[in-house]
GROMACS .gro file of C-alpha atoms in nm:
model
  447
    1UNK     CA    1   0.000   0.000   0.000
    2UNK     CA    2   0.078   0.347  -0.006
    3UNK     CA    3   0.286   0.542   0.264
    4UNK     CA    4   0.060   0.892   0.377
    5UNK     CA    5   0.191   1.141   0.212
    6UNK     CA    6   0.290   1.333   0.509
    7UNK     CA    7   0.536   1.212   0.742
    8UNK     CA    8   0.863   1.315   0.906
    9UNK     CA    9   1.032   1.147   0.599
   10UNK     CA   10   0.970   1.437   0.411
   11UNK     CA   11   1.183   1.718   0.457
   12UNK     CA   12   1.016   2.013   0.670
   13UNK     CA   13   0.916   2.317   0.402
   14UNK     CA   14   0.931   2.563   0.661
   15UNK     CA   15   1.250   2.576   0.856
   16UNK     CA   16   1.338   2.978   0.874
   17UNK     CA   17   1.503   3.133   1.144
   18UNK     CA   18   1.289   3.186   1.473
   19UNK     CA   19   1.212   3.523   1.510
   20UNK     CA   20   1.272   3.714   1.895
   21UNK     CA   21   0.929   3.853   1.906
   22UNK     CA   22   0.573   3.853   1.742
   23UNK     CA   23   0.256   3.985   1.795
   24UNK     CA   24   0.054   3.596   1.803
   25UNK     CA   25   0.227   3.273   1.869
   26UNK     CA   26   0.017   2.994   1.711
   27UNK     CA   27   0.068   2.650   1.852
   28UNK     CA   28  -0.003   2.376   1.590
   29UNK     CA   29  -0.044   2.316   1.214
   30UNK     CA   30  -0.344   2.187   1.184
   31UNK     CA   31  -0.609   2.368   0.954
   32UNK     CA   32  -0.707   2.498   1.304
   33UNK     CA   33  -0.403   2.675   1.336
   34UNK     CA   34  -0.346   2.761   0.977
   35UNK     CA   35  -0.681   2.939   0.954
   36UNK     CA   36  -0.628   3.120   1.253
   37UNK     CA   37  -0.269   3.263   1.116
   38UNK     CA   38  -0.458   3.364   0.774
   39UNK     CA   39  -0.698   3.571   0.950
   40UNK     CA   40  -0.461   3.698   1.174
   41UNK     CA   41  -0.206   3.829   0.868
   42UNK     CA   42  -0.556   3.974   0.717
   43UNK     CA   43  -0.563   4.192   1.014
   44UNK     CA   44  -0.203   4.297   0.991
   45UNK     CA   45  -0.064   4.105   1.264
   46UNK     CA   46   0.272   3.962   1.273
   47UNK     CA   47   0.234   3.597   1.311
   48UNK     CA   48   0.466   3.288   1.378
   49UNK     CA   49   0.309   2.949   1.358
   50UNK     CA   50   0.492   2.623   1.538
   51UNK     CA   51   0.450   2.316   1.447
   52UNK     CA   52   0.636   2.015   1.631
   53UNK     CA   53   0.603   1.804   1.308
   54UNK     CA   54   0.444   1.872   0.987
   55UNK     CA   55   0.222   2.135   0.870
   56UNK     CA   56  -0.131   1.933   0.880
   57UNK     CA   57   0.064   1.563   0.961
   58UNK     CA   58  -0.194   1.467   1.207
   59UNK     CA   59  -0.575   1.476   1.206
   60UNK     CA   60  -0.586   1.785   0.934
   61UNK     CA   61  -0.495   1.538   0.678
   62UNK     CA   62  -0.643   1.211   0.797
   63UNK     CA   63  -1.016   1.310   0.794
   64UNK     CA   64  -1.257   1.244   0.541
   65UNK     CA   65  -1.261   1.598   0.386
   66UNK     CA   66  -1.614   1.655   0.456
   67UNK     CA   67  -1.726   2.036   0.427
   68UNK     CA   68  -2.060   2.000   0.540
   69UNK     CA   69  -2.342   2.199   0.735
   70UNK     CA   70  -2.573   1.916   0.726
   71UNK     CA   71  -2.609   1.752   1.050
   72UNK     CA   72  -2.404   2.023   1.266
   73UNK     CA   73  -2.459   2.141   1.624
   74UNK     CA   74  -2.706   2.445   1.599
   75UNK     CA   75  -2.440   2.622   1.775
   76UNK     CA   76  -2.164   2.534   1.514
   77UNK     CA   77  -2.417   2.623   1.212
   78UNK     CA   78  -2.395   2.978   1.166
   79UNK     CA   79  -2.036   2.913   1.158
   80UNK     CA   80  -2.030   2.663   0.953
   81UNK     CA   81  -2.223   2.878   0.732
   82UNK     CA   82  -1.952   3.108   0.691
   83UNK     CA   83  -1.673   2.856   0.677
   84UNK     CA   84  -1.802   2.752   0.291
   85UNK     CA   85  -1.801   3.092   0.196
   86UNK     CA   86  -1.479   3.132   0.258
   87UNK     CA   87  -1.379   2.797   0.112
   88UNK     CA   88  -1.548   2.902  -0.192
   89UNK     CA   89  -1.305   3.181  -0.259
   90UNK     CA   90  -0.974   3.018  -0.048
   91UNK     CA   91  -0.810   2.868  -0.379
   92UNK     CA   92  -0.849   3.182  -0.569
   93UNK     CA   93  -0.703   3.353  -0.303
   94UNK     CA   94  -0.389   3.104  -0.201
   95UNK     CA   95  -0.344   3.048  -0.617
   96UNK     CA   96  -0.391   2.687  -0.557
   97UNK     CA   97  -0.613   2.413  -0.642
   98UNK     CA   98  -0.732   2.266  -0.232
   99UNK     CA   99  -0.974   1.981  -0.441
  100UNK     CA  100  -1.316   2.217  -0.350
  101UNK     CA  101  -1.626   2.065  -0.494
  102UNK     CA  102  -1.947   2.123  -0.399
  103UNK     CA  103  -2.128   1.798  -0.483
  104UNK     CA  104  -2.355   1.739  -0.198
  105UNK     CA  105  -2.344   1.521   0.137
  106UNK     CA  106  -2.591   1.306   0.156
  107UNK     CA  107  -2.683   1.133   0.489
  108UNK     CA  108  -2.860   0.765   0.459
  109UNK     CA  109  -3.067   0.609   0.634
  110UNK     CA  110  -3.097   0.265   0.713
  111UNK     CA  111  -3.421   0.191   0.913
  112UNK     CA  112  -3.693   0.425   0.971
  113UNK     CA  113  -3.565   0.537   1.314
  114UNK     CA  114  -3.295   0.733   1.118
  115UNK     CA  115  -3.500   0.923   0.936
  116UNK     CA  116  -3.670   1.007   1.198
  117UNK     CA  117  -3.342   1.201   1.345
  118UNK     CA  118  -3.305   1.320   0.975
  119UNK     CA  119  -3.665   1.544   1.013
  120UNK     CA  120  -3.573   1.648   1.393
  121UNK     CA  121  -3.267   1.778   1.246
  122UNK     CA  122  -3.432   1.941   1.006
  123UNK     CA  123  -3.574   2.207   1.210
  124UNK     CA  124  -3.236   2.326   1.241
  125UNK     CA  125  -3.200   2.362   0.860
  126UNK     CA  126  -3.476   2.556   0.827
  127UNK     CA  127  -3.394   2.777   1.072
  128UNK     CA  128  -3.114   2.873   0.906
  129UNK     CA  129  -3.233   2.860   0.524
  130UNK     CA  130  -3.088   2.614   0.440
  131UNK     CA  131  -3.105   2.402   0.087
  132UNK     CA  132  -3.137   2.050   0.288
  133UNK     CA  133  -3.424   1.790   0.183
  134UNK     CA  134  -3.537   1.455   0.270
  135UNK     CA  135  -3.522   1.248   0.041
  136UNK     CA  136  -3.782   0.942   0.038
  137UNK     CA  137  -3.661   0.571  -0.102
  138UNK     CA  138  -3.733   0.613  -0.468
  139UNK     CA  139  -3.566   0.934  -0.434
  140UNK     CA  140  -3.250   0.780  -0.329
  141UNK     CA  141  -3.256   0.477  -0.527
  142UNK     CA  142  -3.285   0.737  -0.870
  143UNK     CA  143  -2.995   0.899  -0.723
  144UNK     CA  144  -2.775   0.569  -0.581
  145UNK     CA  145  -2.924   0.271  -0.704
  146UNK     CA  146  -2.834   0.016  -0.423
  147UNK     CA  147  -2.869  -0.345  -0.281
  148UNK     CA  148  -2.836  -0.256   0.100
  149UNK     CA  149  -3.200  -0.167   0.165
  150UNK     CA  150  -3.176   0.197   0.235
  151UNK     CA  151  -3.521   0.341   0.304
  152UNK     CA  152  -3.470   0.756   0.266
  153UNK     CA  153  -3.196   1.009   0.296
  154UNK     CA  154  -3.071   1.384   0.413
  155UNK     CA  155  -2.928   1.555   0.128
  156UNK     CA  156  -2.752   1.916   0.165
  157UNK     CA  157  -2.688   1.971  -0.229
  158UNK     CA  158  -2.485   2.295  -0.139
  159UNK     CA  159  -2.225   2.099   0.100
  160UNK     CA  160  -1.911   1.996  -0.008
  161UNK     CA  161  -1.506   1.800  -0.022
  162UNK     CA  162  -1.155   1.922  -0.036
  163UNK     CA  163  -0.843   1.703  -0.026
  164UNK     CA  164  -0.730   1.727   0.321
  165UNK     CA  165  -0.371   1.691   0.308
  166UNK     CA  166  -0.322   1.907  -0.046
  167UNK     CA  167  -0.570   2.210   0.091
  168UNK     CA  168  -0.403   2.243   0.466
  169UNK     CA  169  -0.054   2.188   0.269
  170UNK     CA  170  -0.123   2.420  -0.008
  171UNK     CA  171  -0.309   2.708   0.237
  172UNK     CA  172  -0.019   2.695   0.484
  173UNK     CA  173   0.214   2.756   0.147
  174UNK     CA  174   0.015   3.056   0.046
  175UNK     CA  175   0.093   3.184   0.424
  176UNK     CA  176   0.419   3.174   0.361
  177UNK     CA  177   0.458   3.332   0.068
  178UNK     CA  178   0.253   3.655   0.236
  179UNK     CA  179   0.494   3.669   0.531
  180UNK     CA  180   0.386   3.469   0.791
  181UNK     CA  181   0.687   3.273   0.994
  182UNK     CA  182   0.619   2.887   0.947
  183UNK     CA  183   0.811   2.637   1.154
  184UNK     CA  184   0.801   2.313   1.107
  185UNK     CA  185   1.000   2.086   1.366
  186UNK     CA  186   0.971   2.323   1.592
  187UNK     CA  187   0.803   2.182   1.936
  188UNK     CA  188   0.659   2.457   2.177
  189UNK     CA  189   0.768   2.329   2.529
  190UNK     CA  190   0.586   2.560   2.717
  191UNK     CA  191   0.465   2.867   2.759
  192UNK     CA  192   0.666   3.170   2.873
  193UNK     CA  193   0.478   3.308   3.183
  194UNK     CA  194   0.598   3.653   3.350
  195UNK     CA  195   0.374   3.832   3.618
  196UNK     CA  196   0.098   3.557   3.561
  197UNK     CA  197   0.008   3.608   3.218
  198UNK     CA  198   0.166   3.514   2.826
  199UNK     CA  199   0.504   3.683   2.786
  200UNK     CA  200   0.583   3.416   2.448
  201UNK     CA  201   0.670   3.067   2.462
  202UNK     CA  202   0.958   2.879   2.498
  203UNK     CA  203   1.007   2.579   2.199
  204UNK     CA  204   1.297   2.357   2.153
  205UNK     CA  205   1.479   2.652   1.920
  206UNK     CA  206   1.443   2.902   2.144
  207UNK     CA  207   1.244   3.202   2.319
  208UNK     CA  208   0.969   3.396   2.166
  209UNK     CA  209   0.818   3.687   2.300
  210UNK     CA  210   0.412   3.766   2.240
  211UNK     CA  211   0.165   3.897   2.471
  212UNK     CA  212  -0.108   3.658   2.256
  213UNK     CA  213  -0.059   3.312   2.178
  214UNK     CA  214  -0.329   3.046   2.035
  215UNK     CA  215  -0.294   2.692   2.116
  216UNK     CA  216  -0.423   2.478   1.852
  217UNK     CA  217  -0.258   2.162   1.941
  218UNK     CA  218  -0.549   1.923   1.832
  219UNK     CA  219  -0.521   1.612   2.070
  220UNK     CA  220  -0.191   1.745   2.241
  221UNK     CA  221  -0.389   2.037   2.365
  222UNK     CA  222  -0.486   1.901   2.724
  223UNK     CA  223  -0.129   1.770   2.781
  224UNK     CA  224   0.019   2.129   2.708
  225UNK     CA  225  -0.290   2.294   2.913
  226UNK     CA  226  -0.207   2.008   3.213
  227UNK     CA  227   0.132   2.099   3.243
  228UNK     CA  228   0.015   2.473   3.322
  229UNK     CA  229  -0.179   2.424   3.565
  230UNK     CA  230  -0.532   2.399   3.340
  231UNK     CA  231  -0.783   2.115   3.297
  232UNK     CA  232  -0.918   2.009   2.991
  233UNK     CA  233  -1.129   1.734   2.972
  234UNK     CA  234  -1.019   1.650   2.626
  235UNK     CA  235  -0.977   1.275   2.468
  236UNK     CA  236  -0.849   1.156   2.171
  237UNK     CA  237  -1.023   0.829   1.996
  238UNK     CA  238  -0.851   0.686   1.672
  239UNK     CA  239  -1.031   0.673   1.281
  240UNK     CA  240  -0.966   0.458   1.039
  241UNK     CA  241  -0.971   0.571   0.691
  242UNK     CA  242  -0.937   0.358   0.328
  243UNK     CA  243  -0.865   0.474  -0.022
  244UNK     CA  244  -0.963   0.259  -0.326
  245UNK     CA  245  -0.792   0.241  -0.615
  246UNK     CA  246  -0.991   0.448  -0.917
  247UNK     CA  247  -1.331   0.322  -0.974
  248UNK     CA  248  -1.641   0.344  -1.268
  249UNK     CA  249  -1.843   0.550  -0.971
  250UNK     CA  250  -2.051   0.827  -1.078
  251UNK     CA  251  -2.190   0.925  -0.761
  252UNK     CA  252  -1.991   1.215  -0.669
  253UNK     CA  253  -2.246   1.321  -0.349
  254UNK     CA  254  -2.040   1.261   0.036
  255UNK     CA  255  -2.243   1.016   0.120
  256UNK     CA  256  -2.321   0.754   0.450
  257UNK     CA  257  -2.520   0.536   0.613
  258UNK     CA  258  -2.512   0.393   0.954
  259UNK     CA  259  -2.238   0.217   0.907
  260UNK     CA  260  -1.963   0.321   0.681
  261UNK     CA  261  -1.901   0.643   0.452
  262UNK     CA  262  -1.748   0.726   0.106
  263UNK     CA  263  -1.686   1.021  -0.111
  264UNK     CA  264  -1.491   1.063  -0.438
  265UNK     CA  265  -1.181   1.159  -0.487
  266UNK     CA  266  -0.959   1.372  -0.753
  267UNK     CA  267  -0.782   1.058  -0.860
  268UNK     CA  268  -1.119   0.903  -0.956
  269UNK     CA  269  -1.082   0.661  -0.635
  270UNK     CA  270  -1.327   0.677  -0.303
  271UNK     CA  271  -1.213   0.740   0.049
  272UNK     CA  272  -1.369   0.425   0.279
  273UNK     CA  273  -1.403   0.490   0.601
  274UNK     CA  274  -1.616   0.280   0.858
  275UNK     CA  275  -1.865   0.549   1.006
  276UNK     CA  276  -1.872   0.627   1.360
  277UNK     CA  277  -1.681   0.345   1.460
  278UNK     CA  278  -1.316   0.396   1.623
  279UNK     CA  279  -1.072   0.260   1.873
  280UNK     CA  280  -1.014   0.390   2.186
  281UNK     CA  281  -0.697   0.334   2.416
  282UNK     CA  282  -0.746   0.365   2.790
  283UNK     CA  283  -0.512   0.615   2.991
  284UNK     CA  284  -0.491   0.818   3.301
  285UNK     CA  285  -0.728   1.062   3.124
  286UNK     CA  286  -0.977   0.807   3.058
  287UNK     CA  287  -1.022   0.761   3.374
  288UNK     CA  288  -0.948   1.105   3.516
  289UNK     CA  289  -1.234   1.250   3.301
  290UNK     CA  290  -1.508   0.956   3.322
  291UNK     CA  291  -1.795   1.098   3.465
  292UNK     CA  292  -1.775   1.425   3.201
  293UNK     CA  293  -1.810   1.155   2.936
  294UNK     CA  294  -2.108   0.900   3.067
  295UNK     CA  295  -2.332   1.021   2.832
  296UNK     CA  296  -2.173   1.040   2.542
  297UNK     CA  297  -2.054   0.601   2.597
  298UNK     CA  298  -2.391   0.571   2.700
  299UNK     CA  299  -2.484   0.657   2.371
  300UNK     CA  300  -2.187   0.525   2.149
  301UNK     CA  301  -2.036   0.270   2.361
  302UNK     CA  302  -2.156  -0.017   2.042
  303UNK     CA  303  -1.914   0.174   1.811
  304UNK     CA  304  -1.602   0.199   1.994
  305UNK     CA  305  -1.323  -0.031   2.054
  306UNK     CA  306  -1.132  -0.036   2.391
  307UNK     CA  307  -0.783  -0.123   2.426
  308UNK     CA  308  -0.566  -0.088   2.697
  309UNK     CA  309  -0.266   0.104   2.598
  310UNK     CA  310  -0.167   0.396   2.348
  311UNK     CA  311   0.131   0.373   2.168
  312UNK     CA  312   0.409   0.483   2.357
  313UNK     CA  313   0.440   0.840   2.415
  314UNK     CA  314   0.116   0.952   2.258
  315UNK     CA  315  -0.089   1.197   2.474
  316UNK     CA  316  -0.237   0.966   2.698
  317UNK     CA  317  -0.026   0.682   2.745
  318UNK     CA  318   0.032   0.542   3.102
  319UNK     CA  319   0.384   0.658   3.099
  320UNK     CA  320   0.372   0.999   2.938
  321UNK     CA  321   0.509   1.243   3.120
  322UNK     CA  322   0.249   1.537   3.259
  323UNK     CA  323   0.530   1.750   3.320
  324UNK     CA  324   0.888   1.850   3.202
  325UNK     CA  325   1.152   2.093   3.236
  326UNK     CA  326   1.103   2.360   2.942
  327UNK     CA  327   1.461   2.388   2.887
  328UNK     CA  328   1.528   2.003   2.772
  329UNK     CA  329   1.318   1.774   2.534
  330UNK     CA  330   0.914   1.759   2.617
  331UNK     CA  331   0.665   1.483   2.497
  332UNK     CA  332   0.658   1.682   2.211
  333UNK     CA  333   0.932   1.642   2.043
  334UNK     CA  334   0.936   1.242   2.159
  335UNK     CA  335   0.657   1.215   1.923
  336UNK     CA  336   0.629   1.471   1.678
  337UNK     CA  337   0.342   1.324   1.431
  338UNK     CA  338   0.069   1.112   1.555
  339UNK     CA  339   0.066   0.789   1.277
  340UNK     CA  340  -0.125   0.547   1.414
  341UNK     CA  341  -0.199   0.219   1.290
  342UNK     CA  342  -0.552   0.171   1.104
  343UNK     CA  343  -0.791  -0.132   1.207
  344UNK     CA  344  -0.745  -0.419   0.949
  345UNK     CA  345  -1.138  -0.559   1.082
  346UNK     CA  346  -1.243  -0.238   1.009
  347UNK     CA  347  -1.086  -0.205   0.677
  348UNK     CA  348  -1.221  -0.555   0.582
  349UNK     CA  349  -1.566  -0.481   0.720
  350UNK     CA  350  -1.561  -0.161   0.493
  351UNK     CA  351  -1.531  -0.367   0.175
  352UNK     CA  352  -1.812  -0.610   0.288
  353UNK     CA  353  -2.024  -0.331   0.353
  354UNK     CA  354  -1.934  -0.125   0.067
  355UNK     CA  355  -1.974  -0.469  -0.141
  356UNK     CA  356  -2.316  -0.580  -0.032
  357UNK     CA  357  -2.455  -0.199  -0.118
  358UNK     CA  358  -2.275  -0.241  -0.490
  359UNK     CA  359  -2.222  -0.589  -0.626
  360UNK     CA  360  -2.172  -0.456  -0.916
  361UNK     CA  361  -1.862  -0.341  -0.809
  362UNK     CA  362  -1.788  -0.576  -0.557
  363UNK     CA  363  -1.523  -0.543  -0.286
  364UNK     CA  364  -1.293  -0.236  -0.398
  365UNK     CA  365  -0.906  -0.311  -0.418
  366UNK     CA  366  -0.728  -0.022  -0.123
  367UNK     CA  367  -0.431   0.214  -0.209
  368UNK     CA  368  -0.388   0.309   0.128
  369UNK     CA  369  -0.504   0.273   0.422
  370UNK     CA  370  -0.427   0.491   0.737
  371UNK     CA  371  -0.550   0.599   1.103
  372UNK     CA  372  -0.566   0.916   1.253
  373UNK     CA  373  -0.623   1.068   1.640
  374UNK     CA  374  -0.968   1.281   1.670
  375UNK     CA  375  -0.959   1.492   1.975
  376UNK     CA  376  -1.256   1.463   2.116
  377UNK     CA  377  -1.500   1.676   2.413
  378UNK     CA  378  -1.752   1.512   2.667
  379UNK     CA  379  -2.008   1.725   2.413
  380UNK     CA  380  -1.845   1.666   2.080
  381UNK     CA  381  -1.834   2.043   2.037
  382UNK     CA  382  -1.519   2.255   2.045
  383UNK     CA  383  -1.352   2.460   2.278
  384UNK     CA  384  -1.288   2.846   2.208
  385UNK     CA  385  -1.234   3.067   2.429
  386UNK     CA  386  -0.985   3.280   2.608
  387UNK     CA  387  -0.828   3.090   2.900
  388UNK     CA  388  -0.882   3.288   3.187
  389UNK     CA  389  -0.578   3.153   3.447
  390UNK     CA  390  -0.319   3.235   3.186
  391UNK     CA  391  -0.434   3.552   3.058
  392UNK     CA  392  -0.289   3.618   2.709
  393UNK     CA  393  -0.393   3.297   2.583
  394UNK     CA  394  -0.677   3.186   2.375
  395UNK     CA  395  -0.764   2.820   2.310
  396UNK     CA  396  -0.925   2.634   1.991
  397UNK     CA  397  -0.943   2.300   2.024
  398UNK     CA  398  -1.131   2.010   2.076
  399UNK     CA  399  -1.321   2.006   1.701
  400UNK     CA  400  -1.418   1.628   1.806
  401UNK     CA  401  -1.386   1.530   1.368
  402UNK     CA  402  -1.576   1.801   1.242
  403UNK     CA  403  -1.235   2.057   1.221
  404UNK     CA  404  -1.145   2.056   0.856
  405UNK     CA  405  -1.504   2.209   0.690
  406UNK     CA  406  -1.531   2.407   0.969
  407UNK     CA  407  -1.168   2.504   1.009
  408UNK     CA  408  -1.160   2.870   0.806
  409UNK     CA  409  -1.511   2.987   1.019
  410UNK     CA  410  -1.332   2.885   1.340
  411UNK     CA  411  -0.985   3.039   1.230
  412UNK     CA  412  -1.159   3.377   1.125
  413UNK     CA  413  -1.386   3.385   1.469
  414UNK     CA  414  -1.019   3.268   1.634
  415UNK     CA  415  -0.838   3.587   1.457
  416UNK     CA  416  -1.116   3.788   1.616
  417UNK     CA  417  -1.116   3.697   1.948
  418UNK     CA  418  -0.756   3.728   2.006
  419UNK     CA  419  -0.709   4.068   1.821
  420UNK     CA  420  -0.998   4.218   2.071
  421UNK     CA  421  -1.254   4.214   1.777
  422UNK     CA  422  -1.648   4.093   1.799
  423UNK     CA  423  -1.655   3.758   1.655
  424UNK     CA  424  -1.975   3.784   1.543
  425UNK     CA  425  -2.131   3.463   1.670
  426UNK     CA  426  -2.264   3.344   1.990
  427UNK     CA  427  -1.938   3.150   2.124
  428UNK     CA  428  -2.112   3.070   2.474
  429UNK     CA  429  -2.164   2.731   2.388
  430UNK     CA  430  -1.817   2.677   2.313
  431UNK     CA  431  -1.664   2.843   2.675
  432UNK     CA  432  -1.401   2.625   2.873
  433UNK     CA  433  -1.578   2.681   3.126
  434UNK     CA  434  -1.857   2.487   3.080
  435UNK     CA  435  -1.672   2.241   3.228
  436UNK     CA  436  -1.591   2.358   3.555
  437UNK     CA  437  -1.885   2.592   3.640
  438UNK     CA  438  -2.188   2.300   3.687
  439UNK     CA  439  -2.305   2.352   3.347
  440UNK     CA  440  -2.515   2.037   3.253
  441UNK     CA  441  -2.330   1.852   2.921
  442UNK     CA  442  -2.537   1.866   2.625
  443UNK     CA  443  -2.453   1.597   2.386
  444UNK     CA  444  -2.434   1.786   2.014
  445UNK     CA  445  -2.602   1.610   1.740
  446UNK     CA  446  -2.524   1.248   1.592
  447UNK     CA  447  -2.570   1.302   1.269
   0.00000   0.00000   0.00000
């Protein structure tokens, strides 16, 4: 099979000198972080962007590539909303081709109990004007003749696709080339703290001073937050993703059912991946942060797969240190790009399912095949906010697998926040403290 295509055998792109000072540190390289930078440049700040691996090496390029509104928090939809207007003019604007189509996701059910969550969710839609249908049986089978017995669907025809690790890749380039310091290989250790509040941070190359910093570490985040003295009830569960070789597939609509999802591709092939369901490695977080996630088992505990153990020095393995010494090597650096393994039983499963939906086609030959590390809330919606015991800070993180549509909405409210500026949306439901102030959990939608 195919290797990723990003990894730490690749020579880093962005290797610079560090500069002494800047006006916003971002932490991470994910599209989180590389959104947040864009906006910030648009509003004339000077920016440098860490990033202890790879630009977009972890989840940024693992995901499905999904730029959808259908099926979103109602908190997240406004947005969301705004996020694929700006993806709609990001390639003219960073000169290169990020794979944007806008052919549809299309949600499927599989017994009559998911369409009924189709029409709750539909309220939502409406609300907000959308161009979201239900679509009854003969409907879908004129649109995706199938053998799986599909009885209805939720289509949102204005939704979308990129290619996740060519758009992250190709934005961060087009950052570059308007200024913005890039480092990849670069670990921040920790932050630098004088008089209580953000004076820079300290990273393996040296000192930077900034009065604002964003962390965007993706499933690092509550490690780096620990270490400081803040909680963050974060997790991280791992996704298994497939691509096909090239197949005769006309359907070019993001599409799933209950159990496992495709969508084409620019090579002609389909990304595979098996749905909701994921691994998940127990760890001294797992435990630590139990209770804040008893709902959200309760409700998926058929789709996920315990183990007992991470891979060594991941976030939350049992050995991993909590904290370190910010002038010699952090956890970091030990592992600088998460690269898990994928599930071969889900792979496999893919193909049966994907098979017994299209015998004509059969089960589809895999390219590739990889894993990646969602960070994940007790609510499944993100965190941003200003972090109140280390003032100078702001937070975005926690985007629980539905980062990369979102990610140019979040980076622009991001940019907003941290430069003083309204944000324009209602960000309450997305507060850290939530967590910490007796705030009952509200589970976001399934869908």
């Amino acid at each position: 099979m195919k290797p990723f295509p990003i990894s730490l055998d690749q020579p880093a792109r962005f290797t610079g000198p560090l500069p002494e000072a800047a006006d916003v540190v971002v932490i991470g390289g994910g599209i989180a972080g590389v959104m947040t930078a864009w906006f910030l440049e648009k509003a004339g700040q000077r920016v440098v962007l860490c990033e202890k691996g790879r630009i977009a090496g972890e989840q940024s390029s693992r995901n499905w590539g999904w730029i959808r509104k259908q099926g979103r928090d109602p908190a997240e939809l406004p947005i969301m909303i705004e996020a694929e207007r700006i993806w709609r003019g990001l390639e003219a604007e960073a000169g290169a081709d990020l794979g944007f189509h806008q052919a549809g996701v299309l949600y499927i059910a599989n017994e009559p109990k998911d369409m009924a969550d189709f029409e709750d969710w539909m309220a939502h839609a409406r609300a907000h004007d959308l161009d979201t249908r239900l679509l009854t049986k003969a409907e879908l089978d004129a649109r995706l003749p199938n053998a799986a017995g599909w009885v209805g669907g939720l289509l949102t025809p204005s939704d979308g696709r990129a290619e996740p690790w060519v758009a992250v890749s190709a934005l961060a380039a087009a950052l570059a080339a308007r200024g913005v310091s890039l480092h990849e290989g670069c670990a921040v250790r920790a932050l630098d703290l004088q008089g209580g509040r953000v004076a820079g941070v300290v990273t393996e190359k040296g000192r930077v001073r900034a009065d604002r910093v964003v962390l965007a570490g993706g499933a690092w985040s509550s490690l780096f937050l620990g270490a400081h003295g803040v909680r963050l009830p974060q997790l991280a569960v791992r996704a298994t993703v497939t691509a096909t070789v090239p197949l005769d597939f006309a359907h070019e609509t993001a599409s799933a059912d209950s159990h496992f999802a495709f969508r084409k591709r620019q090579d002609g092939g389909l990304t595979l991946t098996p749905g909701a369901t994921h691994d998940f490695a127990l760890g001294p977080d797992a435990f630590r942060h139990l209770g804040a996630y008893l709902q959200v088992l309760k409700k998926d505990w058929r789709s996920t797969r315990l183990h007992a153990a991470a891979p060594r020095d991941y976030p939350d393995h049992w050995m991993t240190a909590r904290r370190w010494d910010a002038g010699r090597e952090s956890p970091f650096e030990r592992m600088r790009i998460l690269n898990p393994a994928p599930n071969p039983r889900f792979i496999e499963d893919i193909r049966t399912r994907f098979a017994a939906a299209f015998p004509q086609l059969g089960k589809p030959a895999i390219a590739a095949a990889w894993a990646g590390m969602i960070d994940t809330m007790p609510d499944v919606v993100p965190v941003i906010d200003h972090v109140a015991a280390l003032p100078g800070l702001t937070l975005l993180t926690g985007l629980s697998g539905h980062g990369f549509g979102i990610g140019p909405g979040l980076g622009r409210v991001t940019a907003d926040l941290v430069t003083g500026r309204d944000p324009g949306h209602d960000l309450s439901r997305f507060r850290l403290s939530r967590f910490t102030d007796g705030s009952k959990i509200i589970l976001g939608p399934s869908l």
